[in-house]
Amino acid sequence: MNRVLVTGAAGQIGTELTAALVRRHGRDAVLATDLKDPEDWSRGDGPAVQLDCLDAEALREAVRTFRATAVYHLAAILSATGEGNPLSAYKTNVGSLLNVLDAAAHERCRVFAPSSIAAFGPDAPRDPTPQSTTQRPTTMYGVTKVAGELLGDYYHQRYGVDARSLRFPGLVSHTAPPGGGVTDYAVDMFRVALAQGRYTCFLSPDTRMDMMYMPDAIRAVVELMDAPASALAYRNAYNVTAMQFTPTELAEVVGAHVPGFRIDYEPDPLRQAIADSWPNRLDDSEARAQWGWRHRYDLPAMAADMFRALRSQAPSAQDD
Ligand code: NAD
Ligand code: AKB
């Protein structure tokens, strides 16, 4: 029987992955955890507790007492926030993953911990970025993602932990807001366009980035974890992608749903430099060939679903 512990469950991915795992395994088989108090984020999908993943003993105790068979480790500090405090980003991202992998080795459970397009830097081919190529990121967030990929493979080889990972592009969603990344602009544009009819973008108009809609990302996690180990030539981590667009191209699609929408550009040097160091498009042919990955949403389909969902939410949810 599957029993799942989710870390970082209050975040952009955690909110939706927890709900998907509850639908799959049942509400009592999923323990949602986050550094934040559950009173502030729990959606009542199942048990939820406060847990700091940097507290190795508490984490291991939670895995042990819940009898978790898998940990979905989403607790992290994202790219832009991480550049504001690189030491804290390193400690949180690498320290928490080490604690999760160590608990998994002792308690014999599986691990999913996402990597990112940020695991590549300016030395890598950008369009497309191959599955296996140079990984010399220039952000602390990227450094922690490369370390995470290596640690996942190490714990698999050394201790037999079934650790798996995906290199996600920027994720667009309408449930929890994004948590301090560079690709957040895309989510912001949808919300602010609806609320205010105009948006000021912190990236330049022609910054092309790799992106994916959250339902595809959640399905990718589930399908990777379901894949037979014998099918996987790479565990940590697979390139996956769905669409690529620039702020200008996104604004055109948003404008088709919000008459009179206007976009302005005030590029932020830090976030622009990070975006410029990342891939334009991942080559995910290995994921497609080895475990059948297929995206379902392109940009028009994602935009239609985002506006349907955002318009059905309370007006206050669009104003924040
Ligand atoms: P998020 O910022 O929305 O959520 C992260 C959560 O982790 C937050 O709720 C935060 O409170 C929690 N957290 C931080 N430190 C913690 C600690 N010490 N102990 C417990 N919880 C802690 O992030 P997200 O977008 O949901 O990302 C989840 C994972 O996916 C991260 O590893 C991220 O790097 C990766 N990822 C995300 C994207 C994206 O576009 N969202 C893209 C690529 C990879
Ligand atoms: C970020 O922008 O930091 C994240 C990511 C692509 O890893 N969304």
Coordinates of N, CA and C in Angstrom, one line a residue, residues 9-11 15 34-44 48 50 176-177:
A9 N 4.4 21.2 0.9 CA 3.1 21.0 0.4 C 2.3 22.2 0.2
A10 N 2.7 23.3 0.8 CA 2.0 24.6 0.7 C 2.3 25.4 -0.5
G11 N 3.3 24.9 -1.3 CA 3.8 25.7 -2.4 C 3.1 25.5 -3.7
T15 N 0.7 22.2 -3.5 CA -0.8 22.3 -3.4 C -1.5 21.4 -4.3
D34 N 4.8 21.2 5.7 CA 5.5 22.4 5.2 C 6.0 23.1 6.4
L35 N 7.0 24.0 6.1 CA 7.5 24.9 7.2 C 6.4 25.8 7.7
K36 N 5.5 26.1 6.8 CA 4.4 27.0 7.3 C 3.4 26.3 8.1
D37 N 2.7 27.0 9.0 CA 1.6 26.4 9.8 C 0.5 26.0 8.9
P38 N 0.0 24.7 9.0 CA -1.1 24.2 8.2 C -2.3 25.0 8.3
E39 N -2.5 25.8 9.4 CA -3.7 26.6 9.5 C -3.8 27.7 8.3
D40 N -2.6 28.0 7.8 CA -2.5 29.0 6.8 C -2.6 28.5 5.4
W41 N -2.5 27.1 5.2 CA -2.5 26.6 3.8 C -3.2 25.3 3.6
S42 N -3.5 24.6 4.7 CA -4.1 23.3 4.4 C -5.5 23.4 3.8
R43 N -5.7 22.6 2.8 CA -7.0 22.6 2.1 C -7.9 21.5 2.6
G44 N -7.5 20.8 3.7 CA -8.4 19.8 4.2 C -8.5 18.5 3.4
A48 N -2.3 17.2 7.7 CA -1.3 18.2 7.4 C -0.5 18.6 8.7
Q50 N 3.1 20.8 10.4 CA 4.2 21.7 10.2 C 5.5 20.9 10.4
A176 N -2.0 27.8 -6.1 CA -1.1 28.6 -5.2 C -0.2 29.5 -6.0
P177 N 0.1 30.7 -5.6 CA 1.0 31.5 -6.3 C 2.4 31.0 -6.4

